[in-house]
């Protein structure tokens, strides 16, 4: 953790009669590159940048510092203060149309949308995402266009409007399928499959999950997403009452997931397969998998409601 002496050293460099826009830009960049677990220290640096920017009337430098402040406040769940920081930053650079300022406006609209989502204000989140999308389209920033399509789709899922989400996830996938970074494309396919699965269109859902399996991966772990897709295919067959195909794909999913050895991944598939066995009267197999879930339970990042597990064990 930085010492008080270190803090004073930085301040002695930047808080001086020679403050310039260039020195504030460098200070903001250094703060960004050195975010620490000590959020209070990072916030103190951000506040120093805000003060320096105000001292010389440098709106852009102040806006970047406020953007960083909003991010840090959101990290410690101070979402009301994060919202104020985001909106204050947007006001400062609202009329700026250079590309750097435009990218920060997009990021600020995204972060503000996320705060709205955290408060279950999905319509407001979609409104902020659309503001960012307008900017991204205007200056043809393909990555941000795809990212915002995806975020709008996900906000519609949160809102419970799966049919509307589908069109946005299709846009996100089509916009990102050729990116070097696979993240948006793969997650869009997963969300499309999940939307059709929830709507009871199991065959269409499987076509999207199969695309996840067939995708040529460039930047992310295919094992993780193959495990998810196989699990979801298995679930779709189970919902159709096709026991053999459901069991087959759950076992394939477990085979992939065991190689990654992540407790959360293994838990969910063991649990669903256990329930499948229970529903089909295979009590011994169900009980064995339920005990496997019980062994994984303490290692889960977020422990789900355990009534399903213990109802199987009972």
mmCIF file of C-alpha atoms in Angstrom:
data_model
loop_
_atom_site.group_PDB
_atom_site.id
_atom_site.type_symbol
_atom_site.label_atom_id
_atom_site.label_comp_id
_atom_site.label_asym_id
_atom_site.label_seq_id
_atom_site.Cartn_x
_atom_site.Cartn_y
_atom_site.Cartn_z
ATOM 1 C CA UNK A 1 0.000 0.000 0.000
ATOM 2 C CA UNK A 2 1.441 3.425 -0.915
ATOM 3 C CA UNK A 3 2.858 5.356 2.019
ATOM 4 C CA UNK A 4 2.009 8.876 3.069
ATOM 5 C CA UNK A 5 5.489 9.899 1.873
ATOM 6 C CA UNK A 6 4.723 8.475 -1.595
ATOM 7 C CA UNK A 7 1.452 10.391 -1.704
ATOM 8 C CA UNK A 8 3.191 13.625 -0.772
ATOM 9 C CA UNK A 9 5.813 12.960 -3.441
ATOM 10 C CA UNK A 10 3.184 12.677 -6.165
ATOM 11 C CA UNK A 11 1.382 15.762 -4.932
ATOM 12 C CA UNK A 12 4.628 17.736 -4.834
ATOM 13 C CA UNK A 13 5.140 16.948 -8.525
ATOM 14 C CA UNK A 14 1.681 17.770 -9.775
ATOM 15 C CA UNK A 15 0.166 20.289 -7.380
ATOM 16 C CA UNK A 16 2.430 23.195 -8.162
ATOM 17 C CA UNK A 17 2.363 26.520 -9.980
ATOM 18 C CA UNK A 18 3.420 24.609 -13.105
ATOM 19 C CA UNK A 19 0.274 22.511 -13.467
ATOM 20 C CA UNK A 20 -0.504 21.915 -17.154
ATOM 21 C CA UNK A 21 -3.076 19.944 -19.130
ATOM 22 C CA UNK A 22 -0.293 17.561 -20.124
ATOM 23 C CA UNK A 23 0.737 16.935 -16.501
ATOM 24 C CA UNK A 24 -2.887 16.267 -15.513
ATOM 25 C CA UNK A 25 -3.287 13.827 -18.404
ATOM 26 C CA UNK A 26 -0.151 12.009 -17.222
ATOM 27 C CA UNK A 27 -1.399 12.001 -13.640
ATOM 28 C CA UNK A 28 -4.788 10.578 -14.681
ATOM 29 C CA UNK A 29 -3.083 7.903 -16.764
ATOM 30 C CA UNK A 30 -0.786 6.946 -13.903
ATOM 31 C CA UNK A 31 -3.768 6.733 -11.529
ATOM 32 C CA UNK A 32 -5.601 4.477 -13.995
ATOM 33 C CA UNK A 33 -2.591 2.207 -14.471
ATOM 34 C CA UNK A 34 -2.045 1.887 -10.730
ATOM 35 C CA UNK A 35 -5.524 1.343 -9.316
ATOM 36 C CA UNK A 36 -4.904 -0.541 -6.078
ATOM 37 C CA UNK A 37 -6.966 -2.588 -3.673
ATOM 38 C CA UNK A 38 -6.731 0.448 -1.414
ATOM 39 C CA UNK A 39 -9.644 2.249 -3.049
ATOM 40 C CA UNK A 40 -9.390 5.186 -0.648
ATOM 41 C CA UNK A 41 -5.858 5.903 -1.916
ATOM 42 C CA UNK A 42 -6.967 5.759 -5.562
ATOM 43 C CA UNK A 43 -9.897 8.037 -4.738
ATOM 44 C CA UNK A 44 -7.551 10.535 -3.083
ATOM 45 C CA UNK A 45 -5.486 10.683 -6.282
ATOM 46 C CA UNK A 46 -8.630 11.134 -8.362
ATOM 47 C CA UNK A 47 -9.797 13.984 -6.102
ATOM 48 C CA UNK A 48 -6.381 15.611 -6.488
ATOM 49 C CA UNK A 49 -6.740 15.419 -10.287
ATOM 50 C CA UNK A 50 -10.196 16.993 -10.070
ATOM 51 C CA UNK A 51 -8.839 19.865 -7.968
ATOM 52 C CA UNK A 52 -5.882 20.435 -10.301
ATOM 53 C CA UNK A 53 -8.135 20.398 -13.370
ATOM 54 C CA UNK A 54 -10.528 22.890 -11.791
ATOM 55 C CA UNK A 55 -7.594 25.114 -10.846
ATOM 56 C CA UNK A 56 -6.606 25.614 -14.499
ATOM 57 C CA UNK A 57 -10.103 25.182 -16.015
ATOM 58 C CA UNK A 58 -9.265 21.907 -17.786
ATOM 59 C CA UNK A 59 -12.683 20.312 -18.298
ATOM 60 C CA UNK A 60 -11.415 17.237 -20.134
ATOM 61 C CA UNK A 61 -8.933 16.353 -17.369
ATOM 62 C CA UNK A 62 -11.630 16.826 -14.740
ATOM 63 C CA UNK A 63 -14.039 14.633 -16.713
ATOM 64 C CA UNK A 64 -11.520 11.776 -16.946
ATOM 65 C CA UNK A 65 -10.853 12.000 -13.201
ATOM 66 C CA UNK A 66 -14.609 11.955 -12.525
ATOM 67 C CA UNK A 67 -14.970 8.928 -14.805
ATOM 68 C CA UNK A 68 -12.323 7.150 -12.720
ATOM 69 C CA UNK A 69 -14.064 8.262 -9.536
ATOM 70 C CA UNK A 70 -17.385 6.848 -10.728
ATOM 71 C CA UNK A 71 -15.738 3.530 -11.507
ATOM 72 C CA UNK A 72 -14.059 3.342 -8.092
ATOM 73 C CA UNK A 73 -17.228 4.311 -6.225
ATOM 74 C CA UNK A 74 -19.177 1.630 -8.066
ATOM 75 C CA UNK A 75 -16.520 -0.904 -7.016
ATOM 76 C CA UNK A 76 -17.271 -0.157 -3.351
ATOM 77 C CA UNK A 77 -21.036 -0.096 -3.954
ATOM 78 C CA UNK A 78 -21.382 3.673 -3.553
ATOM 79 C CA UNK A 79 -23.662 3.733 -6.555
ATOM 80 C CA UNK A 80 -25.451 6.985 -5.822
ATOM 81 C CA UNK A 81 -22.138 8.831 -5.643
ATOM 82 C CA UNK A 82 -20.931 6.952 -8.724
ATOM 83 C CA UNK A 83 -23.975 8.183 -10.648
ATOM 84 C CA UNK A 84 -23.266 11.779 -9.659
ATOM 85 C CA UNK A 85 -19.623 11.448 -10.757
ATOM 86 C CA UNK A 86 -20.633 9.933 -14.109
ATOM 87 C CA UNK A 87 -23.226 12.604 -14.861
ATOM 88 C CA UNK A 88 -20.855 15.385 -13.799
ATOM 89 C CA UNK A 89 -18.218 14.015 -16.173
ATOM 90 C CA UNK A 90 -20.725 13.795 -19.024
ATOM 91 C CA UNK A 91 -21.742 17.413 -18.501
ATOM 92 C CA UNK A 92 -18.137 18.565 -18.796
ATOM 93 C CA UNK A 93 -17.452 16.837 -22.133
ATOM 94 C CA UNK A 94 -20.988 16.711 -23.570
ATOM 95 C CA UNK A 95 -20.181 19.127 -26.397
ATOM 96 C CA UNK A 96 -16.757 17.639 -27.202
ATOM 97 C CA UNK A 97 -16.696 15.707 -30.459
ATOM 98 C CA UNK A 98 -13.082 14.521 -30.760
ATOM 99 C CA UNK A 99 -12.647 10.744 -30.721
ATOM 100 C CA UNK A 100 -11.027 10.479 -27.276
ATOM 101 C CA UNK A 101 -13.814 12.461 -25.634
ATOM 102 C CA UNK A 102 -16.410 10.481 -27.595
ATOM 103 C CA UNK A 103 -15.032 7.178 -26.313
ATOM 104 C CA UNK A 104 -15.166 8.455 -22.736
ATOM 105 C CA UNK A 105 -18.755 9.599 -23.274
ATOM 106 C CA UNK A 106 -19.614 6.083 -24.441
ATOM 107 C CA UNK A 107 -17.931 4.599 -21.362
ATOM 108 C CA UNK A 108 -19.768 7.035 -19.098
ATOM 109 C CA UNK A 109 -23.123 6.180 -20.673
ATOM 110 C CA UNK A 110 -22.331 2.480 -20.171
ATOM 111 C CA UNK A 111 -21.317 2.970 -16.535
ATOM 112 C CA UNK A 112 -24.402 5.081 -15.856
ATOM 113 C CA UNK A 113 -26.551 2.379 -17.448
ATOM 114 C CA UNK A 114 -24.981 -0.198 -15.160
ATOM 115 C CA UNK A 115 -25.843 1.896 -12.102
ATOM 116 C CA UNK A 116 -29.433 2.065 -13.359
ATOM 117 C CA UNK A 117 -29.478 -1.727 -13.778
ATOM 118 C CA UNK A 118 -28.216 -2.191 -10.233
ATOM 119 C CA UNK A 119 -31.277 -0.224 -9.114
ATOM 120 C CA UNK A 120 -33.602 -2.238 -11.405
ATOM 121 C CA UNK A 121 -34.222 0.800 -13.588
ATOM 122 C CA UNK A 122 -33.958 -1.103 -16.841
ATOM 123 C CA UNK A 123 -35.715 1.409 -19.093
ATOM 124 C CA UNK A 124 -33.341 4.124 -17.900
ATOM 125 C CA UNK A 125 -30.360 1.795 -18.440
ATOM 126 C CA UNK A 126 -31.498 1.140 -22.009
ATOM 127 C CA UNK A 127 -31.876 4.882 -22.559
ATOM 128 C CA UNK A 128 -28.264 5.535 -21.491
ATOM 129 C CA UNK A 129 -26.973 2.619 -23.576
ATOM 130 C CA UNK A 130 -28.783 4.016 -26.614
ATOM 131 C CA UNK A 131 -27.132 7.399 -26.073
ATOM 132 C CA UNK A 132 -23.760 5.673 -26.142
ATOM 133 C CA UNK A 133 -24.805 3.698 -29.217
ATOM 134 C CA UNK A 134 -25.630 6.881 -31.128
ATOM 135 C CA UNK A 135 -22.108 8.174 -30.541
ATOM 136 C CA UNK A 136 -20.479 4.858 -31.434
ATOM 137 C CA UNK A 137 -22.440 4.650 -34.690
ATOM 138 C CA UNK A 138 -21.733 8.276 -35.547
ATOM 139 C CA UNK A 139 -17.963 7.746 -35.472
ATOM 140 C CA UNK A 140 -18.078 4.091 -36.560
ATOM 141 C CA UNK A 141 -16.531 2.459 -33.468
ATOM 142 C CA UNK A 142 -17.352 -1.154 -34.266
ATOM 143 C CA UNK A 143 -16.319 -2.634 -30.913
ATOM 144 C CA UNK A 144 -18.466 -0.230 -28.917
ATOM 145 C CA UNK A 145 -21.408 -0.705 -31.289
ATOM 146 C CA UNK A 146 -21.327 -4.469 -30.675
ATOM 147 C CA UNK A 147 -20.763 -4.006 -26.935
ATOM 148 C CA UNK A 148 -23.782 -1.718 -26.641
ATOM 149 C CA UNK A 149 -26.000 -3.997 -28.721
ATOM 150 C CA UNK A 150 -25.118 -6.742 -26.232
ATOM 151 C CA UNK A 151 -25.739 -4.578 -23.169
ATOM 152 C CA UNK A 152 -29.113 -3.421 -24.484
ATOM 153 C CA UNK A 153 -30.071 -7.038 -25.147
ATOM 154 C CA UNK A 154 -29.047 -8.031 -21.632
ATOM 155 C CA UNK A 155 -31.054 -5.147 -20.133
ATOM 156 C CA UNK A 156 -34.130 -6.458 -21.962
ATOM 157 C CA UNK A 157 -33.459 -9.896 -20.455
ATOM 158 C CA UNK A 158 -33.285 -8.288 -17.004
ATOM 159 C CA UNK A 159 -36.551 -6.532 -17.793
ATOM 160 C CA UNK A 160 -38.153 -9.870 -18.698
ATOM 161 C CA UNK A 161 -38.631 -9.040 -22.382
ATOM 162 C CA UNK A 162 -36.899 -12.002 -24.009
ATOM 163 C CA UNK A 163 -38.431 -11.460 -27.440
ATOM 164 C CA UNK A 164 -36.996 -7.943 -27.638
ATOM 165 C CA UNK A 165 -33.613 -9.131 -26.374
ATOM 166 C CA UNK A 166 -33.291 -11.608 -29.227
ATOM 167 C CA UNK A 167 -33.042 -8.935 -31.928
ATOM 168 C CA UNK A 168 -30.328 -7.089 -29.986
ATOM 169 C CA UNK A 169 -28.265 -10.222 -29.365
ATOM 170 C CA UNK A 170 -28.459 -11.015 -33.080
ATOM 171 C CA UNK A 171 -27.146 -7.530 -33.838
ATOM 172 C CA UNK A 172 -24.372 -7.995 -31.273
ATOM 173 C CA UNK A 173 -23.344 -11.338 -32.748
ATOM 174 C CA UNK A 174 -23.415 -10.169 -36.363
ATOM 175 C CA UNK A 175 -21.404 -7.073 -35.427
ATOM 176 C CA UNK A 176 -18.716 -8.963 -33.528
ATOM 177 C CA UNK A 177 -18.364 -12.378 -35.177
ATOM 178 C CA UNK A 178 -15.175 -11.354 -36.975
ATOM 179 C CA UNK A 179 -13.542 -9.613 -34.012
ATOM 180 C CA UNK A 180 -10.263 -11.007 -32.736
ATOM 181 C CA UNK A 181 -11.858 -10.916 -29.263
ATOM 182 C CA UNK A 182 -14.524 -13.654 -29.175
ATOM 183 C CA UNK A 183 -16.216 -12.518 -25.966
ATOM 184 C CA UNK A 184 -19.201 -10.621 -27.390
ATOM 185 C CA UNK A 185 -19.913 -13.126 -30.169
ATOM 186 C CA UNK A 186 -19.841 -16.188 -27.910
ATOM 187 C CA UNK A 187 -21.875 -14.599 -25.149
ATOM 188 C CA UNK A 188 -24.411 -13.357 -27.685
ATOM 189 C CA UNK A 189 -24.847 -16.914 -28.984
ATOM 190 C CA UNK A 190 -25.270 -18.177 -25.419
ATOM 191 C CA UNK A 191 -27.856 -15.520 -24.639
ATOM 192 C CA UNK A 192 -29.750 -16.245 -27.863
ATOM 193 C CA UNK A 193 -29.852 -19.937 -26.999
ATOM 194 C CA UNK A 194 -30.945 -19.170 -23.448
ATOM 195 C CA UNK A 195 -33.731 -16.862 -24.651
ATOM 196 C CA UNK A 196 -35.160 -19.531 -26.980
ATOM 197 C CA UNK A 197 -34.720 -22.138 -24.240
ATOM 198 C CA UNK A 198 -36.756 -19.997 -21.832
ATOM 199 C CA UNK A 199 -39.396 -19.486 -24.524
ATOM 200 C CA UNK A 200 -39.734 -23.256 -24.990
ATOM 201 C CA UNK A 201 -38.279 -23.315 -28.517
ATOM 202 C CA UNK A 202 -35.768 -26.042 -27.719
ATOM 203 C CA UNK A 203 -34.743 -26.886 -31.267
ATOM 204 C CA UNK A 204 -33.838 -23.280 -32.087
ATOM 205 C CA UNK A 205 -32.037 -22.957 -28.761
ATOM 206 C CA UNK A 206 -29.880 -25.953 -29.647
ATOM 207 C CA UNK A 207 -28.870 -24.401 -32.974
ATOM 208 C CA UNK A 208 -27.329 -21.472 -31.107
ATOM 209 C CA UNK A 209 -25.643 -23.652 -28.495
ATOM 210 C CA UNK A 210 -24.246 -25.770 -31.340
ATOM 211 C CA UNK A 211 -22.761 -22.627 -32.871
ATOM 212 C CA UNK A 212 -20.940 -22.076 -29.570
ATOM 213 C CA UNK A 213 -19.443 -25.560 -29.973
ATOM 214 C CA UNK A 214 -18.557 -25.003 -33.639
ATOM 215 C CA UNK A 215 -17.029 -21.535 -33.218
ATOM 216 C CA UNK A 216 -13.329 -21.082 -34.054
ATOM 217 C CA UNK A 217 -12.014 -19.635 -30.816
ATOM 218 C CA UNK A 218 -9.320 -16.965 -30.958
ATOM 219 C CA UNK A 219 -9.073 -15.211 -27.604
ATOM 220 C CA UNK A 220 -11.088 -16.999 -24.890
ATOM 221 C CA UNK A 221 -11.233 -20.477 -23.377
ATOM 222 C CA UNK A 222 -13.336 -22.772 -25.524
ATOM 223 C CA UNK A 223 -13.519 -25.330 -22.692
ATOM 224 C CA UNK A 224 -15.506 -22.951 -20.501
ATOM 225 C CA UNK A 225 -18.049 -22.161 -23.190
ATOM 226 C CA UNK A 226 -18.221 -25.723 -24.506
ATOM 227 C CA UNK A 227 -19.142 -26.863 -20.996
ATOM 228 C CA UNK A 228 -21.890 -24.237 -20.786
ATOM 229 C CA UNK A 229 -23.262 -25.086 -24.238
ATOM 230 C CA UNK A 230 -23.306 -28.842 -23.607
ATOM 231 C CA UNK A 231 -25.055 -28.298 -20.278
ATOM 232 C CA UNK A 232 -27.689 -26.116 -21.953
ATOM 233 C CA UNK A 233 -28.254 -28.638 -24.748
ATOM 234 C CA UNK A 234 -28.714 -31.319 -22.098
ATOM 235 C CA UNK A 235 -31.229 -29.132 -20.276
ATOM 236 C CA UNK A 236 -33.214 -28.600 -23.483
ATOM 237 C CA UNK A 237 -33.458 -32.329 -24.103
ATOM 238 C CA UNK A 238 -34.491 -32.885 -20.497
ATOM 239 C CA UNK A 239 -37.290 -30.343 -20.819
ATOM 240 C CA UNK A 240 -38.484 -32.231 -23.909
ATOM 241 C CA UNK A 241 -38.497 -35.496 -21.938
ATOM 242 C CA UNK A 242 -35.649 -37.021 -23.955
ATOM 243 C CA UNK A 243 -33.797 -38.703 -21.085
ATOM 244 C CA UNK A 244 -31.037 -40.466 -23.036
ATOM 245 C CA UNK A 245 -29.992 -37.395 -25.019
ATOM 246 C CA UNK A 246 -30.166 -35.223 -21.913
ATOM 247 C CA UNK A 247 -28.017 -37.632 -19.892
ATOM 248 C CA UNK A 248 -25.530 -37.946 -22.766
ATOM 249 C CA UNK A 249 -24.966 -34.200 -23.001
ATOM 250 C CA UNK A 250 -24.787 -33.665 -19.233
ATOM 251 C CA UNK A 251 -22.058 -36.323 -19.110
ATOM 252 C CA UNK A 252 -20.224 -34.634 -21.993
ATOM 253 C CA UNK A 253 -20.514 -31.324 -20.154
ATOM 254 C CA UNK A 254 -19.087 -32.876 -16.987
ATOM 255 C CA UNK A 255 -16.187 -34.351 -18.944
ATOM 256 C CA UNK A 256 -15.271 -30.887 -20.265
ATOM 257 C CA UNK A 257 -15.862 -29.161 -16.932
ATOM 258 C CA UNK A 258 -13.769 -31.643 -14.968
ATOM 259 C CA UNK A 259 -10.756 -30.592 -17.046
ATOM 260 C CA UNK A 260 -11.249 -26.982 -15.912
ATOM 261 C CA UNK A 261 -12.030 -28.100 -12.331
ATOM 262 C CA UNK A 262 -14.097 -25.042 -11.404
ATOM 263 C CA UNK A 263 -16.423 -25.715 -8.482
ATOM 264 C CA UNK A 264 -19.296 -23.558 -9.769
ATOM 265 C CA UNK A 265 -19.278 -25.217 -13.199
ATOM 266 C CA UNK A 266 -19.166 -28.728 -11.782
ATOM 267 C CA UNK A 267 -21.816 -28.010 -9.158
ATOM 268 C CA UNK A 268 -24.508 -26.827 -11.556
ATOM 269 C CA UNK A 269 -24.153 -29.736 -13.982
ATOM 270 C CA UNK A 270 -23.954 -32.357 -11.226
ATOM 271 C CA UNK A 271 -27.075 -30.839 -9.687
ATOM 272 C CA UNK A 272 -29.066 -30.825 -12.925
ATOM 273 C CA UNK A 273 -28.020 -34.368 -13.809
ATOM 274 C CA UNK A 274 -28.919 -35.498 -10.293
ATOM 275 C CA UNK A 275 -32.379 -33.982 -10.723
ATOM 276 C CA UNK A 276 -32.742 -35.691 -14.104
ATOM 277 C CA UNK A 277 -31.972 -39.056 -12.513
ATOM 278 C CA UNK A 278 -34.391 -38.355 -9.661
ATOM 279 C CA UNK A 279 -37.196 -37.428 -12.074
ATOM 280 C CA UNK A 280 -36.638 -40.706 -13.905
ATOM 281 C CA UNK A 281 -36.576 -42.889 -10.797
ATOM 282 C CA UNK A 282 -32.817 -43.554 -10.787
ATOM 283 C CA UNK A 283 -32.419 -42.880 -7.081
ATOM 284 C CA UNK A 284 -28.925 -44.275 -6.519
ATOM 285 C CA UNK A 285 -27.404 -42.244 -9.365
ATOM 286 C CA UNK A 286 -29.268 -39.157 -8.178
ATOM 287 C CA UNK A 287 -28.007 -39.565 -4.626
ATOM 288 C CA UNK A 288 -24.388 -40.093 -5.716
ATOM 289 C CA UNK A 289 -24.376 -36.880 -7.737
ATOM 290 C CA UNK A 290 -26.122 -34.990 -4.961
ATOM 291 C CA UNK A 291 -23.321 -35.964 -2.591
ATOM 292 C CA UNK A 292 -20.814 -34.778 -5.214
ATOM 293 C CA UNK A 293 -22.632 -31.424 -5.174
ATOM 294 C CA UNK A 294 -22.536 -31.310 -1.398
ATOM 295 C CA UNK A 295 -18.746 -31.745 -1.472
ATOM 296 C CA UNK A 296 -18.432 -28.807 -3.908
ATOM 297 C CA UNK A 297 -20.815 -26.506 -2.057
ATOM 298 C CA UNK A 298 -18.306 -24.842 0.325
ATOM 299 C CA UNK A 299 -16.063 -23.834 -2.625
ATOM 300 C CA UNK A 300 -18.724 -21.997 -4.616
ATOM 301 C CA UNK A 301 -18.137 -18.293 -5.268
ATOM 302 C CA UNK A 302 -21.822 -17.568 -4.730
ATOM 303 C CA UNK A 303 -23.692 -20.284 -2.957
ATOM 304 C CA UNK A 304 -27.131 -20.789 -4.522
ATOM 305 C CA UNK A 305 -30.246 -21.644 -2.579
ATOM 306 C CA UNK A 306 -29.492 -25.106 -1.280
ATOM 307 C CA UNK A 307 -33.019 -26.430 -1.011
ATOM 308 C CA UNK A 308 -32.782 -28.211 -4.376
ATOM 309 C CA UNK A 309 -29.626 -30.043 -3.357
ATOM 310 C CA UNK A 310 -30.882 -31.092 0.032
ATOM 311 C CA UNK A 311 -34.270 -32.125 -1.345
ATOM 312 C CA UNK A 312 -32.378 -34.650 -3.494
ATOM 313 C CA UNK A 313 -30.308 -35.853 -0.536
ATOM 314 C CA UNK A 314 -33.438 -36.185 1.592
#
